[in-house]
mmCIF file of C-alpha atoms in Angstrom:
data_model
loop_
_atom_site.group_PDB
_atom_site.id
_atom_site.type_symbol
_atom_site.label_atom_id
_atom_site.label_comp_id
_atom_site.label_asym_id
_atom_site.label_seq_id
_atom_site.Cartn_x
_atom_site.Cartn_y
_atom_site.Cartn_z
ATOM 1 C CA MET A 1 29.088 -42.988 39.507
ATOM 2 C CA ASN A 2 27.182 -40.365 41.484
ATOM 3 C CA ILE A 3 28.812 -37.096 40.346
ATOM 4 C CA LYS A 4 27.560 -33.911 42.017
ATOM 5 C CA THR A 5 27.543 -30.422 40.565
ATOM 6 C CA LYS A 6 28.808 -27.384 42.471
ATOM 7 C CA ARG A 7 25.254 -26.691 43.723
ATOM 8 C CA GLY A 8 24.810 -30.212 45.081
ATOM 9 C CA PHE A 9 22.778 -31.771 42.220
ATOM 10 C CA THR A 10 23.810 -35.125 40.886
ATOM 11 C CA LEU A 11 24.373 -35.303 37.156
ATOM 12 C CA ILE A 12 21.299 -37.481 36.752
ATOM 13 C CA GLU A 13 19.154 -35.008 38.695
ATOM 14 C CA LEU A 14 20.409 -32.169 36.538
ATOM 15 C CA LEU A 15 19.589 -34.074 33.360
ATOM 16 C CA VAL A 16 16.079 -34.773 34.686
ATOM 17 C CA VAL A 17 15.543 -31.057 35.392
ATOM 18 C CA ILE A 18 16.747 -30.157 31.893
ATOM 19 C CA ALA A 19 14.405 -32.757 30.383
ATOM 20 C CA ILE A 20 11.440 -31.383 32.348
ATOM 21 C CA ILE A 21 12.215 -27.836 31.210
ATOM 22 C CA ALA A 22 12.441 -29.010 27.600
ATOM 23 C CA ILE A 23 9.063 -30.747 27.898
ATOM 24 C CA LEU A 24 7.470 -27.622 29.400
ATOM 25 C CA ILE A 25 8.848 -25.471 26.594
ATOM 26 C CA ALA A 26 7.545 -27.926 24.007
ATOM 27 C CA LEU A 27 4.101 -27.792 25.639
ATOM 28 C CA LEU A 28 4.039 -24.014 25.931
ATOM 29 C CA LEU A 29 5.397 -23.151 22.487
ATOM 30 C CA PRO A 30 2.249 -24.098 20.524
ATOM 31 C CA ALA A 31 0.134 -22.047 22.904
ATOM 32 C CA VAL A 32 2.420 -19.042 22.448
ATOM 33 C CA GLN A 33 2.324 -19.466 18.669
ATOM 34 C CA GLN A 34 -1.467 -19.736 18.712
ATOM 35 C CA ALA A 35 -1.731 -16.578 20.798
ATOM 36 C CA ARG A 36 0.510 -14.703 18.382
ATOM 37 C CA GLU A 37 -1.466 -15.890 15.369
ATOM 38 C CA ALA A 38 -4.719 -14.894 17.083
ATOM 39 C CA ALA A 39 -3.304 -11.385 17.520
ATOM 40 C CA ARG A 40 -2.175 -11.255 13.889
ATOM 41 C CA ARG A 41 -5.547 -12.493 12.701
ATOM 42 C CA THR A 42 -7.285 -9.821 14.780
ATOM 43 C CA GLN A 43 -5.091 -7.133 13.191
ATOM 44 C CA CYS A 44 -5.897 -8.506 9.743
ATOM 45 C CA LYS A 45 -9.592 -8.411 10.603
ATOM 46 C CA ASN A 46 -9.229 -4.796 11.680
ATOM 47 C CA ASN A 47 -7.523 -3.954 8.373
ATOM 48 C CA LEU A 48 -10.447 -5.439 6.471
ATOM 49 C CA LYS A 49 -12.921 -3.671 8.728
ATOM 50 C CA GLN A 50 -11.293 -0.319 7.996
ATOM 51 C CA LEU A 51 -11.239 -1.042 4.262
ATOM 52 C CA GLY A 52 -14.922 -1.935 4.336
ATOM 53 C CA LEU A 53 -15.774 1.264 6.199
ATOM 54 C CA SER A 54 -13.683 3.269 3.736
ATOM 55 C CA ILE A 55 -15.643 1.820 0.812
ATOM 56 C CA HIS A 56 -18.926 2.694 2.505
ATOM 57 C CA ASN A 57 -17.733 6.229 3.288
ATOM 58 C CA TYR A 58 -16.759 6.602 -0.367
ATOM 59 C CA HIS A 59 -20.232 5.382 -1.319
ATOM 60 C CA ASP A 60 -21.855 7.866 1.063
ATOM 61 C CA THR A 61 -19.955 10.679 -0.648
ATOM 62 C CA HIS A 62 -20.253 9.621 -4.299
ATOM 63 C CA ASP A 63 -23.395 7.439 -4.253
ATOM 64 C CA ILE A 64 -21.530 4.549 -5.928
ATOM 65 C CA PHE A 65 -18.907 1.996 -4.952
ATOM 66 C CA PRO A 66 -15.372 2.961 -6.060
ATOM 67 C CA LEU A 67 -14.499 2.136 -9.643
ATOM 68 C CA CYS A 68 -11.530 0.013 -10.641
ATOM 69 C CA TYR A 69 -10.467 0.460 -14.237
ATOM 70 C CA GLY A 70 -7.625 0.603 -16.701
ATOM 71 C CA GLN A 71 -7.205 3.027 -19.567
ATOM 72 C CA GLY A 72 -4.430 2.445 -22.069
ATOM 73 C CA GLY A 73 -1.771 -0.215 -22.410
ATOM 74 C CA TYR A 74 -0.894 -2.885 -19.896
ATOM 75 C CA ASN A 75 2.222 -0.984 -18.882
ATOM 76 C CA THR A 76 3.250 2.290 -17.267
ATOM 77 C CA THR A 77 1.426 4.273 -19.980
ATOM 78 C CA ASN A 78 -1.888 3.275 -18.394
ATOM 79 C CA ILE A 79 -3.804 6.109 -16.726
ATOM 80 C CA GLY A 80 -6.304 3.949 -14.868
ATOM 81 C CA VAL A 81 -6.541 3.501 -11.110
ATOM 82 C CA SER A 82 -7.624 0.874 -8.609
ATOM 83 C CA TRP A 83 -10.510 1.005 -6.190
ATOM 84 C CA ILE A 84 -7.945 1.127 -3.368
ATOM 85 C CA THR A 85 -6.477 4.318 -4.819
ATOM 86 C CA MET A 86 -9.949 5.832 -4.873
ATOM 87 C CA VAL A 87 -10.630 5.148 -1.181
ATOM 88 C CA LEU A 88 -7.266 6.371 0.145
ATOM 89 C CA PRO A 89 -8.754 9.567 1.653
ATOM 90 C CA TYR A 90 -11.229 7.430 3.613
ATOM 91 C CA PHE A 91 -8.479 5.057 4.727
ATOM 92 C CA ASP A 92 -6.428 7.634 6.625
ATOM 93 C CA GLN A 93 -4.219 8.114 3.540
ATOM 94 C CA ALA A 94 -5.301 11.559 2.319
ATOM 95 C CA PRO A 95 -1.708 12.902 2.087
ATOM 96 C CA LEU A 96 -0.745 9.979 -0.165
ATOM 97 C CA TYR A 97 -3.902 10.427 -2.255
ATOM 98 C CA ASN A 98 -3.022 14.094 -2.767
ATOM 99 C CA THR A 99 0.314 13.119 -4.332
ATOM 100 C CA CYS A 100 -1.429 11.026 -7.003
ATOM 101 C CA ARG A 101 -1.888 12.644 -10.408
ATOM 102 C CA PHE A 102 -5.052 11.317 -11.998
ATOM 103 C CA GLY A 103 -5.488 11.320 -15.744
ATOM 104 C CA VAL A 104 -1.752 10.961 -16.415
ATOM 105 C CA PRO A 105 0.243 7.728 -16.858
ATOM 106 C CA LEU A 106 1.657 5.566 -14.113
ATOM 107 C CA SER A 107 5.092 6.518 -15.456
ATOM 108 C CA ASP A 108 4.595 10.033 -14.084
ATOM 109 C CA PRO A 109 7.195 10.441 -11.287
ATOM 110 C CA ASP A 110 4.556 11.315 -8.667
ATOM 111 C CA ASN A 111 2.431 8.317 -9.579
ATOM 112 C CA THR A 112 5.445 6.005 -9.652
ATOM 113 C CA LYS A 113 6.472 7.174 -6.186
ATOM 114 C CA ALA A 114 2.936 6.780 -4.861
ATOM 115 C CA SER A 115 2.620 3.252 -6.264
ATOM 116 C CA GLN A 116 5.830 2.263 -4.474
ATOM 117 C CA THR A 117 4.635 3.628 -1.131
ATOM 118 C CA VAL A 118 3.935 0.867 1.374
ATOM 119 C CA ILE A 119 0.657 1.106 3.272
ATOM 120 C CA THR A 120 1.027 -1.035 6.385
ATOM 121 C CA ALA A 121 -2.723 -1.366 6.856
ATOM 122 C CA LEU A 122 -2.894 -3.187 3.501
ATOM 123 C CA LEU A 123 -0.583 -5.960 4.729
ATOM 124 C CA CYS A 124 -1.748 -9.019 6.634
ATOM 125 C CA PRO A 125 0.683 -9.573 9.544
ATOM 126 C CA SER A 126 0.278 -13.348 9.157
ATOM 127 C CA ASP A 127 1.780 -13.288 5.671
ATOM 128 C CA PRO A 128 5.586 -13.369 5.752
ATOM 129 C CA GLY A 129 5.652 -13.238 1.963
ATOM 130 C CA SER A 130 4.411 -9.660 1.826
ATOM 131 C CA GLY A 131 6.111 -8.459 4.975
ATOM 132 C CA SER A 132 9.553 -9.951 4.351
ATOM 133 C CA ALA A 133 10.293 -7.388 1.643
ATOM 134 C CA GLY A 134 8.845 -4.513 3.644
ATOM 135 C CA GLY A 135 5.665 -4.508 1.587
ATOM 136 C CA ASN A 136 7.446 -3.925 -1.738
ATOM 137 C CA LEU A 137 7.721 -6.933 -4.051
ATOM 138 C CA PRO A 138 9.411 -7.304 -7.463
ATOM 139 C CA ASN A 139 8.005 -8.665 -10.738
ATOM 140 C CA ARG A 140 4.615 -7.046 -10.354
ATOM 141 C CA SER A 141 2.166 -7.806 -13.124
ATOM 142 C CA ASN A 142 2.324 -5.932 -16.431
ATOM 143 C CA VAL A 143 5.128 -3.547 -15.400
ATOM 144 C CA ASN A 144 7.593 -6.224 -14.217
ATOM 145 C CA ASP A 145 9.206 -4.143 -11.517
ATOM 146 C CA THR A 146 8.892 -3.468 -7.779
ATOM 147 C CA ARG A 147 5.669 -1.956 -6.387
ATOM 148 C CA ALA A 148 3.911 -1.751 -3.015
ATOM 149 C CA VAL A 149 1.578 -4.705 -2.526
ATOM 150 C CA SER A 150 -1.726 -5.368 -0.826
ATOM 151 C CA ASN A 151 -3.044 -8.509 0.863
ATOM 152 C CA TYR A 152 -6.598 -7.353 0.194
ATOM 153 C CA LYS A 153 -8.486 -7.537 -3.087
ATOM 154 C CA GLY A 154 -11.955 -6.625 -4.251
ATOM 155 C CA VAL A 155 -14.359 -9.465 -5.019
ATOM 156 C CA ALA A 156 -14.924 -9.429 -8.779
ATOM 157 C CA GLY A 157 -17.554 -12.162 -8.582
ATOM 158 C CA ASN A 158 -17.671 -15.864 -9.339
ATOM 159 C CA ASN A 159 -17.601 -15.999 -13.136
ATOM 160 C CA TRP A 160 -14.294 -17.136 -14.630
ATOM 161 C CA GLY A 161 -12.900 -18.740 -17.752
ATOM 162 C CA TRP A 162 -9.192 -19.429 -17.216
ATOM 163 C CA GLY A 163 -6.883 -21.834 -15.391
ATOM 164 C CA GLY A 164 -9.108 -24.822 -16.085
ATOM 165 C CA PHE A 165 -12.210 -23.189 -14.587
ATOM 166 C CA THR A 166 -15.377 -22.319 -16.487
ATOM 167 C CA GLU A 167 -17.909 -20.575 -14.287
ATOM 168 C CA SER A 168 -20.806 -18.230 -15.082
ATOM 169 C CA ASP A 169 -24.259 -17.283 -13.834
ATOM 170 C CA LEU A 170 -27.372 -17.540 -15.971
ATOM 171 C CA VAL A 171 -28.948 -14.533 -14.280
ATOM 172 C CA GLY A 172 -27.789 -11.331 -12.664
ATOM 173 C CA GLN A 173 -24.995 -8.956 -13.605
ATOM 174 C CA HIS A 174 -23.131 -9.983 -16.785
ATOM 175 C CA ALA A 175 -25.174 -13.185 -17.039
ATOM 176 C CA GLY A 176 -23.541 -15.907 -19.117
ATOM 177 C CA GLN A 177 -20.150 -14.190 -19.117
ATOM 178 C CA THR A 178 -17.003 -16.049 -18.122
ATOM 179 C CA ASP A 179 -14.898 -12.884 -18.314
ATOM 180 C CA GLY A 180 -14.654 -12.325 -14.588
ATOM 181 C CA LEU A 181 -11.922 -9.745 -15.084
ATOM 182 C CA ASP A 182 -13.820 -7.018 -16.938
ATOM 183 C CA ARG A 183 -17.380 -8.316 -16.700
ATOM 184 C CA GLY A 184 -17.504 -9.699 -13.177
ATOM 185 C CA ASN A 185 -20.774 -10.333 -11.396
ATOM 186 C CA GLY A 186 -19.454 -9.024 -8.073
ATOM 187 C CA ILE A 187 -19.052 -5.562 -6.571
ATOM 188 C CA LEU A 188 -15.412 -4.705 -7.385
ATOM 189 C CA PHE A 189 -14.430 -6.227 -10.722
ATOM 190 C CA ARG A 190 -11.672 -4.916 -12.993
ATOM 191 C CA GLY A 191 -12.541 -2.866 -16.072
ATOM 192 C CA ALA A 192 -9.852 -2.753 -18.753
ATOM 193 C CA ASN A 193 -11.286 0.467 -20.211
ATOM 194 C CA ALA A 194 -14.222 2.866 -19.988
ATOM 195 C CA ALA A 195 -16.514 0.516 -21.933
ATOM 196 C CA PHE A 196 -16.471 -1.963 -19.058
ATOM 197 C CA ARG A 197 -17.105 0.472 -16.208
ATOM 198 C CA LYS A 198 -20.329 -0.006 -14.325
ATOM 199 C CA ASN A 199 -21.766 2.106 -11.536
ATOM 200 C CA ILE A 200 -22.632 -0.198 -8.645
ATOM 201 C CA THR A 201 -24.498 1.011 -5.581
ATOM 202 C CA LEU A 202 -25.807 -0.539 -2.402
ATOM 203 C CA THR A 203 -29.182 -0.978 -4.078
ATOM 204 C CA SER A 204 -27.422 -3.052 -6.769
ATOM 205 C CA VAL A 205 -26.661 -5.731 -4.152
ATOM 206 C CA LYS A 206 -29.915 -7.634 -4.526
ATOM 207 C CA ASP A 207 -28.674 -10.763 -2.735
ATOM 208 C CA GLY A 208 -28.343 -8.858 0.552
ATOM 209 C CA THR A 209 -25.316 -6.991 1.866
ATOM 210 C CA SER A 210 -24.782 -9.454 4.724
ATOM 211 C CA ASN A 211 -24.636 -12.342 2.213
ATOM 212 C CA THR A 212 -22.306 -10.743 -0.340
ATOM 213 C CA LEU A 213 -18.506 -10.702 -0.244
ATOM 214 C CA MET A 214 -16.813 -7.377 -1.014
ATOM 215 C CA VAL A 215 -13.078 -7.593 -0.144
ATOM 216 C CA GLY A 216 -10.962 -10.646 0.696
ATOM 217 C CA GLU A 217 -7.407 -11.807 1.362
ATOM 218 C CA ALA A 218 -4.730 -12.722 -1.174
ATOM 219 C CA LEU A 219 -1.016 -13.602 -1.085
ATOM 220 C CA PRO A 220 1.105 -11.139 -3.111
ATOM 221 C CA ASP A 221 4.270 -13.244 -3.180
ATOM 222 C CA LYS A 222 2.292 -16.096 -4.761
ATOM 223 C CA CYS A 223 0.475 -13.898 -7.281
ATOM 224 C CA THR A 224 2.244 -11.171 -9.232
ATOM 225 C CA HIS A 225 -1.146 -9.585 -9.949
ATOM 226 C CA SER A 226 -1.129 -8.025 -6.485
ATOM 227 C CA TRP A 227 -0.190 -4.370 -5.928
ATOM 228 C CA TRP A 228 -2.462 -1.678 -4.560
ATOM 229 C CA TRP A 229 -2.188 1.006 -7.253
ATOM 230 C CA TRP A 230 -2.924 -1.242 -10.221
ATOM 231 C CA PHE A 231 -6.402 -1.865 -11.647
ATOM 232 C CA ASN A 232 -5.146 -5.347 -12.596
ATOM 233 C CA GLY A 233 -3.708 -6.060 -9.154
ATOM 234 C CA THR A 234 -6.550 -5.337 -6.748
ATOM 235 C CA THR A 235 -9.371 -7.691 -7.726
ATOM 236 C CA ALA A 236 -9.814 -11.468 -7.546
ATOM 237 C CA THR A 237 -12.405 -14.115 -8.335
ATOM 238 C CA CYS A 238 -14.335 -16.713 -6.387
ATOM 239 C CA GLY A 239 -14.565 -18.767 -9.573
ATOM 240 C CA VAL A 240 -11.326 -20.348 -8.316
ATOM 241 C CA PRO A 241 -11.731 -22.151 -4.953
ATOM 242 C CA LEU A 242 -10.576 -20.444 -1.777
ATOM 243 C CA ASN A 243 -6.922 -21.231 -0.918
ATOM 244 C CA TYR A 244 -6.567 -23.164 -4.192
ATOM 245 C CA TYR A 245 -3.157 -21.712 -5.009
ATOM 246 C CA GLN A 246 -2.126 -21.790 -1.357
ATOM 247 C CA ASN A 247 -2.729 -25.528 -1.183
ATOM 248 C CA ASN A 248 -1.118 -26.239 -4.570
ATOM 249 C CA THR A 249 2.094 -25.142 -6.252
ATOM 250 C CA PHE A 250 1.796 -22.762 -9.186
ATOM 251 C CA ALA A 251 4.079 -20.081 -10.555
ATOM 252 C CA ALA A 252 3.310 -16.626 -9.182
ATOM 253 C CA THR A 253 2.606 -15.561 -12.773
ATOM 254 C CA ASP A 254 -0.066 -18.257 -13.295
ATOM 255 C CA TRP A 255 -2.913 -15.746 -13.043
ATOM 256 C CA GLY A 256 -5.562 -18.150 -14.343
ATOM 257 C CA ARG A 257 -5.244 -20.072 -11.079
ATOM 258 C CA ASN A 258 -4.008 -17.496 -8.580
ATOM 259 C CA TYR A 259 -6.123 -14.460 -9.492
ATOM 260 C CA ALA A 260 -8.131 -15.603 -6.497
ATOM 261 C CA PHE A 261 -8.364 -15.486 -2.709
ATOM 262 C CA ALA A 262 -6.038 -17.147 -0.209
ATOM 263 C CA SER A 263 -4.412 -16.465 3.149
ATOM 264 C CA GLU A 264 -1.862 -17.688 5.668
ATOM 265 C CA HIS A 265 -4.578 -18.133 8.306
ATOM 266 C CA GLU A 266 -5.084 -21.832 8.808
ATOM 267 C CA GLY A 267 -8.108 -23.279 7.057
ATOM 268 C CA GLY A 268 -9.484 -20.266 5.211
ATOM 269 C CA ALA A 269 -9.424 -16.496 4.797
ATOM 270 C CA GLN A 270 -11.156 -13.387 6.072
ATOM 271 C CA PHE A 271 -13.542 -11.266 4.023
ATOM 272 C CA SER A 272 -15.256 -7.936 4.420
ATOM 273 C CA MET A 273 -18.931 -8.328 3.566
ATOM 274 C CA ALA A 274 -20.934 -5.727 1.671
ATOM 275 C CA ASP A 275 -22.491 -4.583 4.955
ATOM 276 C CA GLY A 276 -19.033 -3.875 6.413
ATOM 277 C CA ALA A 277 -18.886 -6.902 8.720
ATOM 278 C CA VAL A 278 -15.803 -9.143 8.569
ATOM 279 C CA ARG A 279 -16.190 -12.916 8.447
ATOM 280 C CA PHE A 280 -13.823 -15.877 8.301
ATOM 281 C CA VAL A 281 -14.667 -18.201 5.408
ATOM 282 C CA SER A 282 -13.501 -21.822 5.548
ATOM 283 C CA GLU A 283 -11.562 -23.225 2.598
ATOM 284 C CA ASN A 284 -13.921 -26.200 2.864
ATOM 285 C CA ILE A 285 -16.970 -24.074 2.104
ATOM 286 C CA ASP A 286 -19.356 -25.666 -0.372
ATOM 287 C CA LYS A 287 -18.470 -24.536 -3.883
ATOM 288 C CA SER A 288 -21.992 -23.395 -4.726
ATOM 289 C CA VAL A 289 -22.208 -21.366 -1.518
ATOM 290 C CA TYR A 290 -18.812 -19.749 -2.114
ATOM 291 C CA ARG A 291 -19.826 -18.794 -5.629
ATOM 292 C CA GLY A 292 -23.213 -17.617 -4.418
ATOM 293 C CA ILE A 293 -21.889 -15.152 -1.865
ATOM 294 C CA ALA A 294 -19.528 -13.662 -4.471
ATOM 295 C CA SER A 295 -22.233 -12.399 -6.839
ATOM 296 C CA LEU A 296 -24.284 -9.330 -6.021
ATOM 297 C CA ARG A 297 -27.551 -10.337 -7.681
ATOM 298 C CA GLY A 298 -27.388 -13.976 -8.687
ATOM 299 C CA GLY A 299 -30.550 -14.831 -6.769
ATOM 300 C CA GLU A 300 -28.963 -17.840 -5.047
ATOM 301 C CA THR A 301 -30.374 -19.349 -1.871
ATOM 302 C CA ILE A 302 -27.504 -19.218 0.604
ATOM 303 C CA GLY A 303 -27.279 -21.440 3.659
ATOM 304 C CA GLU A 304 -24.926 -21.130 6.608
ATOM 305 C CA PHE A 305 -21.255 -20.558 5.857
#
């Protein structure tokens, strides 16, 4: 039966047109999605670029890389700060920095308010997990409440001794140590107290600034140890493979496995190098190379990556 529509099309012709449109949409949709992800990845790269420049500007002013340390209990009585807090004035966040009260506990009302302030430039636009809650996520490590998160963490190094991983270097900074939290062999490791603080400068990076990772991506919703104020929420290790917890299922509190780097960009994550350049690192990178570019003076011979 050859039924015609009001505009003169037969029903069959109309169905053919609809099918063609559906096929065109199906063909175009991946291209649109790829274009959007490329834009998000570019914004993420710019965030890392600005963070890297902020660290270098801090270094130019103070002659050392920013410290990241705790002082006190693993709760709101702690008076330590993160390296991100230290570089806020160089990251176009001077007004926020000026509200912080250093030398007093996190429980101080001004410090609490600051630590719950979302900094958009610290969020990767490709990560719906951090953006879905507006940049504030609950159950943050040690304080177990809601704080403003960051998708970017300092590279503590490659030495690690938790989550089924045992990694250490025989030479270089903190040789033989598997405590990659407080005695990392990278540029921005965590220090639980003053005894673990270490002044690191550009001249400390003996492996070459273009071959040494400084800041990389992480996924706050998959790791509760991720919030920008906290000394215990702004560093990560390369002792755990890249995207390990992204490609496996672990509880967000399983810090032995997820105190590491991962992203929502397909196939890897972006890092700011010690020279300020930003590079994409494949999750398939050779383990020895990945570990090598995480230490600042391990003396490794690094190939292409």
